[in-house]
Amino acid sequence: YNKIIFTKRKNLAQGFTFLEILVVITLVVIILSTTMPNFFNIFSKPYESEFNHLSKVLKILRNDAILKNNSYCLIFDLKKQQIMTSKEDLFGECEDNYLNKPKVLAPHVFSEDLILEEARLAEKNYVSTLESSNLLKIHINGSGFVTPFLLKFSLKDSTKSWEIESVGIIGRLELREH
């Protein structure tokens, strides 16, 4: 009789329950989902990271502009090598306080490997006047229309350069190597 009880206990102690396996799988998925984007950013090229970041920012601002009928500004600062976002005031001017939420809209400094050499409107015969202010303000109105713009990035040693240009009224971005 003692032998039978011992074997029953042994069989009960083996293996995991379905609930335990489900909890472990859920934890693994949560950990991987938070670390994988950062893991892939390590291997992506700096200009691709900036292109992807700018695409996300434009998408969020356009969607919010359309849904809430707000107008926004996308501000490129050549001196500080960063991009900021803000709302437009009633007069169509960019506000001084920058957006911080969601996190992707917070002021973003460009990669140390890249230099934003030029930021200008993307009109064909446009002559840049950025020398005086070093700022380019792009407007996104309540209908989701984006002022066309052109950004020129280069490596610190100026061996390669890239352009990011917004195309069309919705601000679809194109990346070109020069």
CSV table of N, CA and C in Angstrom, one decimal:
chain,number,residue,atom,x,y,z
A,1,TYR,N,0.8,-1.2,0.0
A,1,TYR,CA,0.0,0.0,0.0
A,1,TYR,C,0.9,1.3,0.0
A,2,ASN,N,1.9,1.3,0.7
A,2,ASN,CA,2.8,2.5,0.8
A,2,ASN,C,3.5,2.7,-0.6
A,3,LYS,N,3.7,1.7,-1.3
A,3,LYS,CA,4.3,1.8,-2.6
A,3,LYS,C,3.4,2.5,-3.6
A,4,ILE,N,2.1,2.2,-3.5
A,4,ILE,CA,1.2,2.8,-4.4
A,4,ILE,C,1.0,4.4,-4.2
A,5,ILE,N,1.0,4.8,-2.9
A,5,ILE,CA,0.9,6.2,-2.6
A,5,ILE,C,2.1,6.9,-3.1
A,6,PHE,N,3.3,6.3,-2.9
A,6,PHE,CA,4.5,7.0,-3.3
A,6,PHE,C,4.5,7.2,-4.8
A,7,THR,N,4.1,6.3,-5.6
A,7,THR,CA,4.1,6.5,-7.1
A,7,THR,C,3.1,7.5,-7.5
A,8,LYS,N,2.0,7.6,-6.8
A,8,LYS,CA,1.0,8.6,-7.2
A,8,LYS,C,1.5,10.0,-6.9
A,9,ARG,N,2.2,10.2,-5.8
A,9,ARG,CA,2.8,11.5,-5.5
A,9,ARG,C,3.9,11.8,-6.5
A,10,LYS,N,4.6,10.8,-7.0
A,10,LYS,CA,5.7,11.1,-7.9
A,10,LYS,C,5.1,11.6,-9.3
A,11,ASN,N,4.0,11.0,-9.7
A,11,ASN,CA,3.3,11.4,-10.9
A,11,ASN,C,2.7,12.8,-10.8
A,12,LEU,N,2.2,13.2,-9.7
A,12,LEU,CA,1.7,14.5,-9.5
A,12,LEU,C,2.7,15.6,-9.5
A,13,ALA,N,3.9,15.3,-9.1
A,13,ALA,CA,5.0,16.3,-9.0
A,13,ALA,C,5.7,16.5,-10.4
A,14,GLN,N,5.4,15.8,-11.4
A,14,GLN,CA,6.1,15.9,-12.7
A,14,GLN,C,5.3,16.9,-13.6
A,15,GLY,N,6.1,17.7,-14.4
A,15,GLY,CA,5.5,18.6,-15.4
A,15,GLY,C,4.9,19.9,-14.8
A,16,PHE,N,4.5,20.7,-15.7
A,16,PHE,CA,3.9,22.0,-15.4
A,16,PHE,C,2.5,22.1,-15.7
A,17,THR,N,1.7,22.9,-15.1
A,17,THR,CA,0.3,23.1,-15.4
A,17,THR,C,0.2,24.0,-16.6
A,18,PHE,N,-0.9,24.0,-17.2
A,18,PHE,CA,-1.2,24.8,-18.4
A,18,PHE,C,-1.1,26.3,-18.0
A,19,LEU,N,-1.6,26.6,-16.8
A,19,LEU,CA,-1.5,28.0,-16.4
A,19,LEU,C,-0.1,28.5,-16.1
A,20,GLU,N,0.8,27.6,-15.6
A,20,GLU,CA,2.2,28.0,-15.4
A,20,GLU,C,2.9,28.3,-16.7
A,21,ILE,N,2.6,27.4,-17.7
A,21,ILE,CA,3.2,27.6,-19.0
A,21,ILE,C,2.7,28.9,-19.7
A,22,LEU,N,1.4,29.2,-19.5
A,22,LEU,CA,0.8,30.4,-20.1
A,22,LEU,C,1.4,31.6,-19.5
A,23,VAL,N,1.7,31.6,-18.2
A,23,VAL,CA,2.3,32.8,-17.5
A,23,VAL,C,3.7,33.0,-18.0
A,24,VAL,N,4.5,31.9,-18.1
A,24,VAL,CA,5.8,32.1,-18.6
A,24,VAL,C,5.9,32.6,-20.0
A,25,ILE,N,5.1,32.1,-20.9
A,25,ILE,CA,5.0,32.5,-22.3
A,25,ILE,C,4.6,34.0,-22.4
A,26,THR,N,3.6,34.4,-21.6
A,26,THR,CA,3.2,35.8,-21.6
A,26,THR,C,4.3,36.7,-21.1
A,27,LEU,N,5.1,36.3,-20.1
A,27,LEU,CA,6.2,37.1,-19.6
A,27,LEU,C,7.3,37.2,-20.7
A,28,VAL,N,7.6,36.2,-21.4
A,28,VAL,CA,8.6,36.2,-22.4
A,28,VAL,C,8.2,37.1,-23.5
A,29,VAL,N,6.9,37.0,-23.9
A,29,VAL,CA,6.4,37.9,-25.0
A,29,VAL,C,6.5,39.4,-24.6
A,30,ILE,N,6.1,39.7,-23.4
A,30,ILE,CA,6.2,41.1,-22.9
A,30,ILE,C,7.7,41.6,-22.9
A,31,ILE,N,8.6,40.8,-22.4
A,31,ILE,CA,10.0,41.2,-22.4
A,31,ILE,C,10.5,41.4,-23.8
A,32,LEU,N,10.2,40.4,-24.7
A,32,LEU,CA,10.7,40.5,-26.1
A,32,LEU,C,10.1,41.8,-26.8
A,33,SER,N,8.9,42.0,-26.5
A,33,SER,CA,8.2,43.2,-27.2
A,33,SER,C,8.8,44.5,-26.8
A,34,THR,N,9.3,44.6,-25.6
A,34,THR,CA,9.9,45.8,-25.1
A,34,THR,C,11.4,46.0,-25.5
A,35,THR,N,12.1,44.9,-25.7
A,35,THR,CA,13.5,44.9,-26.0
A,35,THR,C,13.8,44.8,-27.5
A,36,MET,N,13.0,44.2,-28.3
A,36,MET,CA,13.3,44.0,-29.7
A,36,MET,C,13.4,45.3,-30.5
A,37,PRO,N,12.5,46.3,-30.4
A,37,PRO,CA,12.8,47.6,-31.1
A,37,PRO,C,14.1,48.2,-30.8
A,38,ASN,N,14.5,48.2,-29.6
A,38,ASN,CA,15.8,48.8,-29.2
A,38,ASN,C,16.9,47.9,-29.7
A,39,PHE,N,16.7,46.6,-29.8
A,39,PHE,CA,17.7,45.7,-30.3
A,39,PHE,C,18.0,46.0,-31.8
A,40,PHE,N,16.9,46.1,-32.5
A,40,PHE,CA,17.1,46.4,-34.0
A,40,PHE,C,17.6,47.8,-34.3
A,41,ASN,N,17.4,48.8,-33.4
A,41,ASN,CA,17.9,50.1,-33.6
A,41,ASN,C,19.5,50.1,-33.5
A,42,ILE,N,20.0,49.2,-32.8
A,42,ILE,CA,21.5,49.1,-32.7
A,42,ILE,C,22.1,48.8,-34.1
A,43,PHE,N,21.4,48.0,-34.8
A,43,PHE,CA,21.9,47.6,-36.1
A,43,PHE,C,21.4,48.4,-37.3
A,44,SER,N,20.5,49.3,-37.1
A,44,SER,CA,20.0,50.2,-38.1
A,44,SER,C,20.9,51.4,-38.3
A,45,LYS,N,21.0,51.9,-39.5
A,45,LYS,CA,21.8,53.0,-39.9
A,45,LYS,C,21.2,54.3,-39.3
A,46,PRO,N,22.1,55.3,-38.9
A,46,PRO,CA,21.5,56.5,-38.3
A,46,PRO,C,20.5,57.2,-39.2
A,47,TYR,N,20.7,57.3,-40.5
A,47,TYR,CA,19.8,58.0,-41.3
A,47,TYR,C,18.5,57.3,-41.4
A,48,GLU,N,18.5,55.9,-41.4
A,48,GLU,CA,17.3,55.2,-41.4
A,48,GLU,C,16.5,55.4,-40.1
A,49,SER,N,17.2,55.5,-39.0
A,49,SER,CA,16.5,55.7,-37.7
A,49,SER,C,15.9,57.1,-37.7
A,50,GLU,N,16.6,58.1,-38.2
A,50,GLU,CA,16.0,59.5,-38.2
A,50,GLU,C,14.8,59.5,-39.2
A,51,PHE,N,14.9,58.8,-40.3
A,51,PHE,CA,13.8,58.7,-41.3
A,51,PHE,C,12.5,58.1,-40.6
A,52,ASN,N,12.8,57.0,-39.9
A,52,ASN,CA,11.7,56.3,-39.2
A,52,ASN,C,11.1,57.1,-38.1
A,53,HIS,N,11.9,57.8,-37.4
A,53,HIS,CA,11.4,58.7,-36.3
A,53,HIS,C,10.6,59.8,-36.9
A,54,LEU,N,11.1,60.4,-37.9
A,54,LEU,CA,10.3,61.5,-38.5
A,54,LEU,C,9.0,61.1,-39.1
A,55,SER,N,9.0,59.9,-39.7
A,55,SER,CA,7.8,59.3,-40.2
A,55,SER,C,6.7,59.1,-39.1
A,56,LYS,N,7.2,58.6,-38.0
A,56,LYS,CA,6.3,58.4,-36.8
A,56,LYS,C,5.7,59.7,-36.3
A,57,VAL,N,6.6,60.7,-36.2
A,57,VAL,CA,6.1,62.0,-35.7
A,57,VAL,C,5.1,62.6,-36.7
A,58,LEU,N,5.4,62.6,-38.0
A,58,LEU,CA,4.4,63.1,-38.9
A,58,LEU,C,3.1,62.4,-38.9
A,59,LYS,N,3.1,61.1,-38.8
A,59,LYS,CA,1.9,60.3,-38.8
A,59,LYS,C,1.0,60.7,-37.6
A,60,ILE,N,1.7,60.7,-36.4
A,60,ILE,CA,0.9,61.1,-35.2
A,60,ILE,C,0.4,62.5,-35.3
A,61,LEU,N,1.2,63.5,-35.7
A,61,LEU,CA,0.7,64.8,-35.8
A,61,LEU,C,-0.5,65.0,-36.8
A,62,ARG,N,-0.3,64.3,-38.0
A,62,ARG,CA,-1.4,64.4,-39.0
A,62,ARG,C,-2.7,63.8,-38.5
A,63,ASN,N,-2.6,62.6,-37.9
A,63,ASN,CA,-3.8,61.9,-37.4
A,63,ASN,C,-4.5,62.8,-36.3
A,64,ASP,N,-3.7,63.3,-35.4
A,64,ASP,CA,-4.2,64.2,-34.3
A,64,ASP,C,-4.8,65.4,-34.9
A,65,ALA,N,-4.1,66.0,-35.9
A,65,ALA,CA,-4.7,67.3,-36.5
A,65,ALA,C,-6.0,67.0,-37.1
A,66,ILE,N,-6.2,65.9,-37.8
A,66,ILE,CA,-7.4,65.6,-38.4
A,66,ILE,C,-8.5,65.2,-37.4
A,67,LEU,N,-8.2,64.4,-36.4
A,67,LEU,CA,-9.2,63.9,-35.5
A,67,LEU,C,-9.6,65.0,-34.5
A,68,LYS,N,-8.7,65.9,-34.1
A,68,LYS,CA,-9.0,66.9,-33.1
A,68,LYS,C,-9.2,68.3,-33.7
A,69,ASN,N,-8.9,68.4,-35.0
A,69,ASN,CA,-9.0,69.7,-35.7
A,69,ASN,C,-8.0,70.7,-35.1
A,70,ASN,N,-6.8,70.2,-34.8
A,70,ASN,CA,-5.8,71.1,-34.3
A,70,ASN,C,-4.7,71.3,-35.4
A,71,SER,N,-3.9,72.4,-35.2
A,71,SER,CA,-2.8,72.6,-36.1
A,71,SER,C,-1.5,72.5,-35.3
A,72,TYR,N,-0.5,71.9,-35.9
A,72,TYR,CA,0.8,71.7,-35.2
A,72,TYR,C,1.9,72.3,-36.0
A,73,CYS,N,3.1,72.4,-35.4
A,73,CYS,CA,4.3,72.8,-36.0
A,73,CYS,C,5.4,71.7,-35.7
A,74,LEU,N,6.2,71.5,-36.7
A,74,LEU,CA,7.3,70.6,-36.7
A,74,LEU,C,8.5,71.6,-36.9
A,75,ILE,N,9.4,71.7,-35.9
A,75,ILE,CA,10.4,72.7,-35.9
A,75,ILE,C,11.8,72.0,-36.0
A,76,PHE,N,12.5,72.3,-37.0
A,76,PHE,CA,13.9,71.8,-37.2
A,76,PHE,C,14.9,72.9,-36.8
A,77,ASP,N,15.8,72.6,-35.9
A,77,ASP,CA,16.7,73.5,-35.4
A,77,ASP,C,18.1,73.0,-35.8
A,78,LEU,N,18.7,73.8,-36.8
A,78,LEU,CA,20.1,73.4,-37.3
A,78,LEU,C,21.1,73.6,-36.2
A,79,LYS,N,21.0,74.7,-35.4
A,79,LYS,CA,22.0,75.0,-34.4
A,79,LYS,C,22.1,73.9,-33.3
A,80,LYS,N,20.9,73.5,-32.8
A,80,LYS,CA,20.9,72.5,-31.8
A,80,LYS,C,20.8,71.0,-32.3
A,81,GLN,N,20.7,70.9,-33.7
A,81,GLN,CA,20.6,69.6,-34.3
A,81,GLN,C,19.5,68.8,-33.7
A,82,GLN,N,18.3,69.3,-33.7
A,82,GLN,CA,17.1,68.6,-33.1
A,82,GLN,C,15.8,69.0,-33.8
A,83,ILE,N,14.8,68.2,-33.5
A,83,ILE,CA,13.5,68.5,-34.0
A,83,ILE,C,12.5,68.6,-32.8
A,84,MET,N,11.6,69.6,-32.9
A,84,MET,CA,10.6,69.8,-31.8
A,84,MET,C,9.3,69.8,-32.4
A,85,THR,N,8.2,69.6,-31.6
A,85,THR,CA,6.9,69.7,-32.0
A,85,THR,C,6.1,70.6,-31.1
A,86,SER,N,5.2,71.4,-31.6
A,86,SER,CA,4.4,72.2,-30.8
A,86,SER,C,3.0,72.5,-31.5
A,87,LYS,N,2.1,73.0,-30.7
A,87,LYS,CA,0.8,73.4,-31.3
A,87,LYS,C,0.9,74.8,-31.9
A,88,GLU,N,0.0,75.1,-32.9
A,88,GLU,CA,-0.1,76.4,-33.4
A,88,GLU,C,-1.1,77.2,-32.6
A,89,ASP,N,-0.8,78.5,-32.4
A,89,ASP,CA,-1.7,79.3,-31.7
A,89,ASP,C,-2.8,79.8,-32.6
A,90,LEU,N,-3.7,80.7,-32.2
A,90,LEU,CA,-4.8,81.1,-33.0
A,90,LEU,C,-4.4,82.0,-34.2
A,91,PHE,N,-3.2,82.5,-34.1
A,91,PHE,CA,-2.7,83.4,-35.2
A,91,PHE,C,-1.8,82.6,-36.2
A,92,GLY,N,-1.7,81.3,-36.0
A,92,GLY,CA,-0.9,80.4,-36.9
A,92,GLY,C,0.6,80.4,-36.6
A,93,GLU,N,0.9,80.9,-35.5
A,93,GLU,CA,2.3,80.9,-35.0
A,93,GLU,C,2.6,79.7,-34.2
A,94,CYS,N,3.8,79.2,-34.2
A,94,CYS,CA,4.2,78.0,-33.4
A,94,CYS,C,4.3,78.4,-31.9
A,95,GLU,N,3.7,77.7,-31.0
A,95,GLU,CA,3.8,78.0,-29.6
A,95,GLU,C,5.3,77.7,-29.1
A,96,ASP,N,5.7,78.3,-28.0
A,96,ASP,CA,7.0,78.1,-27.5
A,96,ASP,C,7.1,76.8,-26.6
A,97,ASN,N,6.0,76.4,-26.0
A,97,ASN,CA,6.1,75.2,-25.2
A,97,ASN,C,5.9,73.9,-26.1
A,98,TYR,N,6.9,73.0,-26.0
A,98,TYR,CA,6.9,71.9,-26.9
A,98,TYR,C,6.2,70.7,-26.4
A,99,LEU,N,5.7,69.9,-27.3
A,99,LEU,CA,4.9,68.7,-26.9
A,99,LEU,C,5.9,67.6,-26.3
A,100,ASN,N,5.4,66.9,-25.3
A,100,ASN,CA,6.2,65.8,-24.7
A,100,ASN,C,5.5,64.5,-24.7
A,101,LYS,N,4.2,64.5,-25.0
A,101,LYS,CA,3.5,63.2,-25.0
A,101,LYS,C,2.7,63.1,-26.3
A,102,PRO,N,2.7,61.9,-26.9
A,102,PRO,CA,3.5,60.7,-26.5
A,102,PRO,C,5.0,61.0,-26.7
A,103,LYS,N,5.8,60.1,-26.1
A,103,LYS,CA,7.2,60.3,-26.0
A,103,LYS,C,7.9,60.6,-27.4
A,104,VAL,N,7.4,60.1,-28.5
A,104,VAL,CA,8.0,60.3,-29.8
A,104,VAL,C,7.9,61.7,-30.2
A,105,LEU,N,7.0,62.5,-29.6
A,105,LEU,CA,6.8,63.9,-29.9
A,105,LEU,C,7.7,64.9,-29.1
A,106,ALA,N,8.4,64.3,-28.1
A,106,ALA,CA,9.3,65.1,-27.3
A,106,ALA,C,10.4,65.6,-28.1
A,107,PRO,N,11.1,66.7,-27.8
A,107,PRO,CA,12.2,67.2,-28.5
A,107,PRO,C,13.2,66.0,-28.7
A,108,HIS,N,13.7,65.9,-30.0
A,108,HIS,CA,14.6,64.8,-30.4
A,108,HIS,C,15.8,65.3,-31.0
A,109,VAL,N,17.0,64.9,-30.4
A,109,VAL,CA,18.3,65.3,-30.9
A,109,VAL,C,18.7,64.3,-31.9
A,110,PHE,N,19.2,64.7,-33.1
A,110,PHE,CA,19.6,63.8,-34.1
A,110,PHE,C,20.8,63.0,-33.7
A,111,SER,N,21.0,61.9,-34.4
A,111,SER,CA,22.1,61.0,-34.1
A,111,SER,C,23.4,61.7,-34.1
A,112,GLU,N,24.3,61.3,-33.3
A,112,GLU,CA,25.6,62.0,-33.3
A,112,GLU,C,26.4,61.7,-34.5
A,113,ASP,N,26.1,60.7,-35.3
A,113,ASP,CA,26.8,60.4,-36.5
A,113,ASP,C,26.4,61.2,-37.7
A,114,LEU,N,25.2,61.9,-37.5
A,114,LEU,CA,24.7,62.7,-38.6
A,114,LEU,C,24.7,64.2,-38.3
A,115,ILE,N,24.8,65.0,-39.3
A,115,ILE,CA,24.6,66.5,-39.2
A,115,ILE,C,23.5,66.9,-40.1
A,116,LEU,N,22.5,67.6,-39.6
A,116,LEU,CA,21.5,68.2,-40.4
A,116,LEU,C,22.1,69.5,-41.0
A,117,GLU,N,22.5,69.4,-42.2
A,117,GLU,CA,23.1,70.5,-42.9
A,117,GLU,C,22.2,71.6,-43.4
A,118,GLU,N,21.0,71.1,-43.8
A,118,GLU,CA,20.0,72.1,-44.4
A,118,GLU,C,18.6,71.6,-44.1
A,119,ALA,N,17.8,72.6,-43.8
A,119,ALA,CA,16.3,72.3,-43.7
A,119,ALA,C,15.6,73.5,-44.3
A,120,ARG,N,14.8,73.2,-45.4
A,120,ARG,CA,14.2,74.2,-46.1
A,120,ARG,C,12.9,73.8,-46.7
A,121,LEU,N,12.1,74.7,-47.1
A,121,LEU,CA,10.8,74.3,-47.8
A,121,LEU,C,11.2,73.6,-49.1
A,122,ALA,N,10.4,72.7,-49.6
A,122,ALA,CA,10.7,71.9,-50.7
A,122,ALA,C,10.2,72.5,-52.1
A,123,GLU,N,10.0,73.7,-52.1
A,123,GLU,CA,9.5,74.3,-53.4
A,123,GLU,C,10.7,74.4,-54.3
A,124,LYS,N,10.5,74.3,-55.6
A,124,LYS,CA,11.6,74.2,-56.5
A,124,LYS,C,12.5,75.4,-56.6
A,125,ASN,N,12.0,76.6,-56.6
A,125,ASN,CA,12.7,77.8,-56.7
A,125,ASN,C,12.9,78.6,-55.4
A,126,TYR,N,12.8,77.8,-54.3
A,126,TYR,CA,12.9,78.5,-53.0
A,126,TYR,C,14.3,78.8,-52.6
A,127,VAL,N,14.6,80.0,-52.2
A,127,VAL,CA,15.9,80.4,-51.7
A,127,VAL,C,15.9,80.4,-50.2
A,128,SER,N,16.8,79.7,-49.6
A,128,SER,CA,16.7,79.5,-48.1
A,128,SER,C,17.1,80.8,-47.4
A,129,THR,N,16.4,81.1,-46.3
A,129,THR,CA,16.7,82.2,-45.5
A,129,THR,C,17.0,81.8,-44.1
A,130,LEU,N,17.5,80.5,-43.9
A,130,LEU,CA,17.7,79.9,-42.6
A,130,LEU,C,19.0,80.5,-42.0
A,131,GLU,N,19.9,81.1,-42.7
A,131,GLU,CA,21.1,81.6,-42.1
A,131,GLU,C,20.9,82.5,-40.9
A,132,SER,N,19.8,83.3,-40.9
A,132,SER,CA,19.5,84.2,-39.8
A,132,SER,C,18.9,83.5,-38.6
A,133,SER,N,18.1,82.5,-38.8
A,133,SER,CA,17.4,81.9,-37.6
A,133,SER,C,17.8,80.5,-37.3
A,134,ASN,N,18.3,79.7,-38.3
A,134,ASN,CA,18.6,78.3,-38.1
A,134,ASN,C,17.4,77.5,-37.8
A,135,LEU,N,16.2,78.0,-38.0
A,135,LEU,CA,15.0,77.2,-37.7
A,135,LEU,C,14.1,77.1,-38.9
A,136,LEU,N,13.5,75.9,-39.1
A,136,LEU,CA,12.5,75.8,-40.1
A,136,LEU,C,11.3,75.3,-39.5
A,137,LYS,N,10.2,76.0,-39.7
A,137,LYS,CA,8.9,75.6,-39.0
A,137,LYS,C,8.0,75.1,-40.1
A,138,ILE,N,7.6,73.9,-39.9
A,138,ILE,CA,6.7,73.2,-40.9
A,138,ILE,C,5.3,73.1,-40.2
A,139,HIS,N,4.3,73.5,-40.9
A,139,HIS,CA,2.9,73.6,-40.4
A,139,HIS,C,2.1,72.4,-40.9
A,140,ILE,N,1.3,71.8,-39.9
A,140,ILE,CA,0.4,70.7,-40.2
A,140,ILE,C,-1.0,71.3,-39.8
A,141,ASN,N,-1.8,71.5,-40.8
A,141,ASN,CA,-3.1,72.2,-40.4
A,141,ASN,C,-4.1,71.1,-40.0
A,142,GLY,N,-5.3,71.6,-39.6
A,142,GLY,CA,-6.4,70.8,-39.1
A,142,GLY,C,-6.9,69.8,-40.1
A,143,SER,N,-6.6,70.0,-41.4
A,143,SER,CA,-7.0,69.0,-42.4
A,143,SER,C,-6.0,68.0,-42.7
A,144,GLY,N,-4.8,68.1,-42.0
A,144,GLY,CA,-3.8,67.1,-42.2
A,144,GLY,C,-2.8,67.5,-43.2
A,145,PHE,N,-2.9,68.7,-43.8
A,145,PHE,CA,-1.9,69.1,-44.9
A,145,PHE,C,-0.6,69.5,-44.3
A,146,VAL,N,0.5,69.0,-44.9
A,146,VAL,CA,1.8,69.3,-44.4
A,146,VAL,C,2.6,70.2,-45.3
A,147,THR,N,3.2,71.2,-44.8
A,147,THR,CA,4.0,72.1,-45.6
A,147,THR,C,5.2,71.3,-46.2
A,148,PRO,N,5.4,71.3,-47.5
A,148,PRO,CA,6.5,70.5,-48.1
A,148,PRO,C,7.8,71.0,-47.6
A,149,PHE,N,8.7,70.0,-47.2
A,149,PHE,CA,10.0,70.4,-46.7
A,149,PHE,C,11.1,69.4,-47.2
A,150,LEU,N,12.3,69.9,-47.1
A,150,LEU,CA,13.5,69.1,-47.6
A,150,LEU,C,14.6,69.2,-46.5
A,151,LEU,N,15.1,68.0,-46.1
A,151,LEU,CA,16.2,68.0,-45.1
A,151,LEU,C,17.4,67.3,-45.7
A,152,LYS,N,18.5,67.9,-45.5
A,152,LYS,CA,19.8,67.3,-46.0
A,152,LYS,C,20.7,66.9,-44.8
A,153,PHE,N,20.9,65.6,-44.7
A,153,PHE,CA,21.8,65.1,-43.6
A,153,PHE,C,23.1,64.6,-44.3
A,154,SER,N,24.2,64.7,-43.5
A,154,SER,CA,25.4,64.1,-44.0
A,154,SER,C,26.1,63.4,-42.8
A,155,LEU,N,27.1,62.6,-43.1
A,155,LEU,CA,28.0,62.0,-42.0
A,155,LEU,C,28.9,63.2,-41.5
A,156,LYS,N,29.4,63.0,-40.4
A,156,LYS,CA,30.3,64.0,-39.8
A,156,LYS,C,31.5,64.3,-40.7
A,157,ASP,N,32.0,63.3,-41.4
A,157,ASP,CA,33.2,63.5,-42.3
A,157,ASP,C,32.7,63.9,-43.7
A,158,SER,N,31.5,64.1,-43.9
A,158,SER,CA,30.9,64.6,-45.2
A,158,SER,C,31.1,63.6,-46.4
A,159,THR,N,31.4,62.3,-46.1
A,159,THR,CA,31.6,61.4,-47.2
A,159,THR,C,30.3,60.9,-47.8
A,160,LYS,N,29.2,60.9,-47.1
A,160,LYS,CA,27.9,60.5,-47.7
A,160,LYS,C,26.9,61.5,-47.2
A,161,SER,N,25.8,61.7,-48.0
A,161,SER,CA,24.7,62.6,-47.6
A,161,SER,C,23.4,61.9,-48.0
A,162,TRP,N,22.3,62.4,-47.4
A,162,TRP,CA,21.0,61.9,-47.6
A,162,TRP,C,20.0,63.0,-47.6
A,163,GLU,N,18.9,62.9,-48.3
A,163,GLU,CA,17.9,63.9,-48.3
A,163,GLU,C,16.6,63.2,-47.9
A,164,ILE,N,15.8,63.8,-47.0
A,164,ILE,CA,14.5,63.4,-46.7
A,164,ILE,C,13.6,64.5,-47.1
A,165,GLU,N,12.6,64.1,-48.0
A,165,GLU,CA,11.7,65.1,-48.6
A,165,GLU,C,10.3,64.7,-48.4
A,166,SER,N,9.5,65.7,-48.0
A,166,SER,CA,8.0,65.4,-47.9
A,166,SER,C,7.4,65.6,-49.3
A,167,VAL,N,6.6,64.7,-49.7
A,167,VAL,CA,6.0,64.7,-51.0
A,167,VAL,C,4.5,64.7,-50.9
A,168,GLY,N,3.9,65.6,-51.6
A,168,GLY,CA,2.4,65.7,-51.6
A,168,GLY,C,1.9,66.5,-50.4
A,169,ILE,N,0.6,66.6,-50.4
A,169,ILE,CA,0.0,67.4,-49.3
A,169,ILE,C,-0.1,66.7,-48.0
A,170,ILE,N,0.0,65.3,-48.0
A,170,ILE,CA,-0.1,64.6,-46.8
A,170,ILE,C,1.3,64.4,-46.1
A,171,GLY,N,2.3,64.8,-46.8
A,171,GLY,CA,3.7,64.7,-46.2
A,171,GLY,C,4.3,63.4,-46.2
A,172,ARG,N,4.0,62.6,-47.2
A,172,ARG,CA,4.7,61.3,-47.3
A,172,ARG,C,6.2,61.5,-47.5
A,173,LEU,N,7.0,60.8,-46.8
A,173,LEU,CA,8.4,61.0,-46.8
A,173,LEU,C,9.2,60.1,-47.8
A,174,GLU,N,10.2,60.7,-48.5
A,174,GLU,CA,11.0,59.9,-49.3
A,174,GLU,C,12.5,60.1,-48.9
A,175,LEU,N,13.3,59.0,-48.9
A,175,LEU,CA,14.7,59.1,-48.5
A,175,LEU,C,15.5,58.8,-49.7
A,176,ARG,N,16.5,59.7,-50.0
A,176,ARG,CA,17.4,59.5,-51.1
A,176,ARG,C,18.8,59.7,-50.6
A,177,GLU,N,19.7,58.8,-51.2
A,177,GLU,CA,21.1,59.0,-50.9
A,177,GLU,C,21.8,59.8,-52.0
A,178,HIS,N,22.8,60.6,-51.6
A,178,HIS,CA,23.5,61.5,-52.6
A,178,HIS,C,25.0,61.2,-52.5
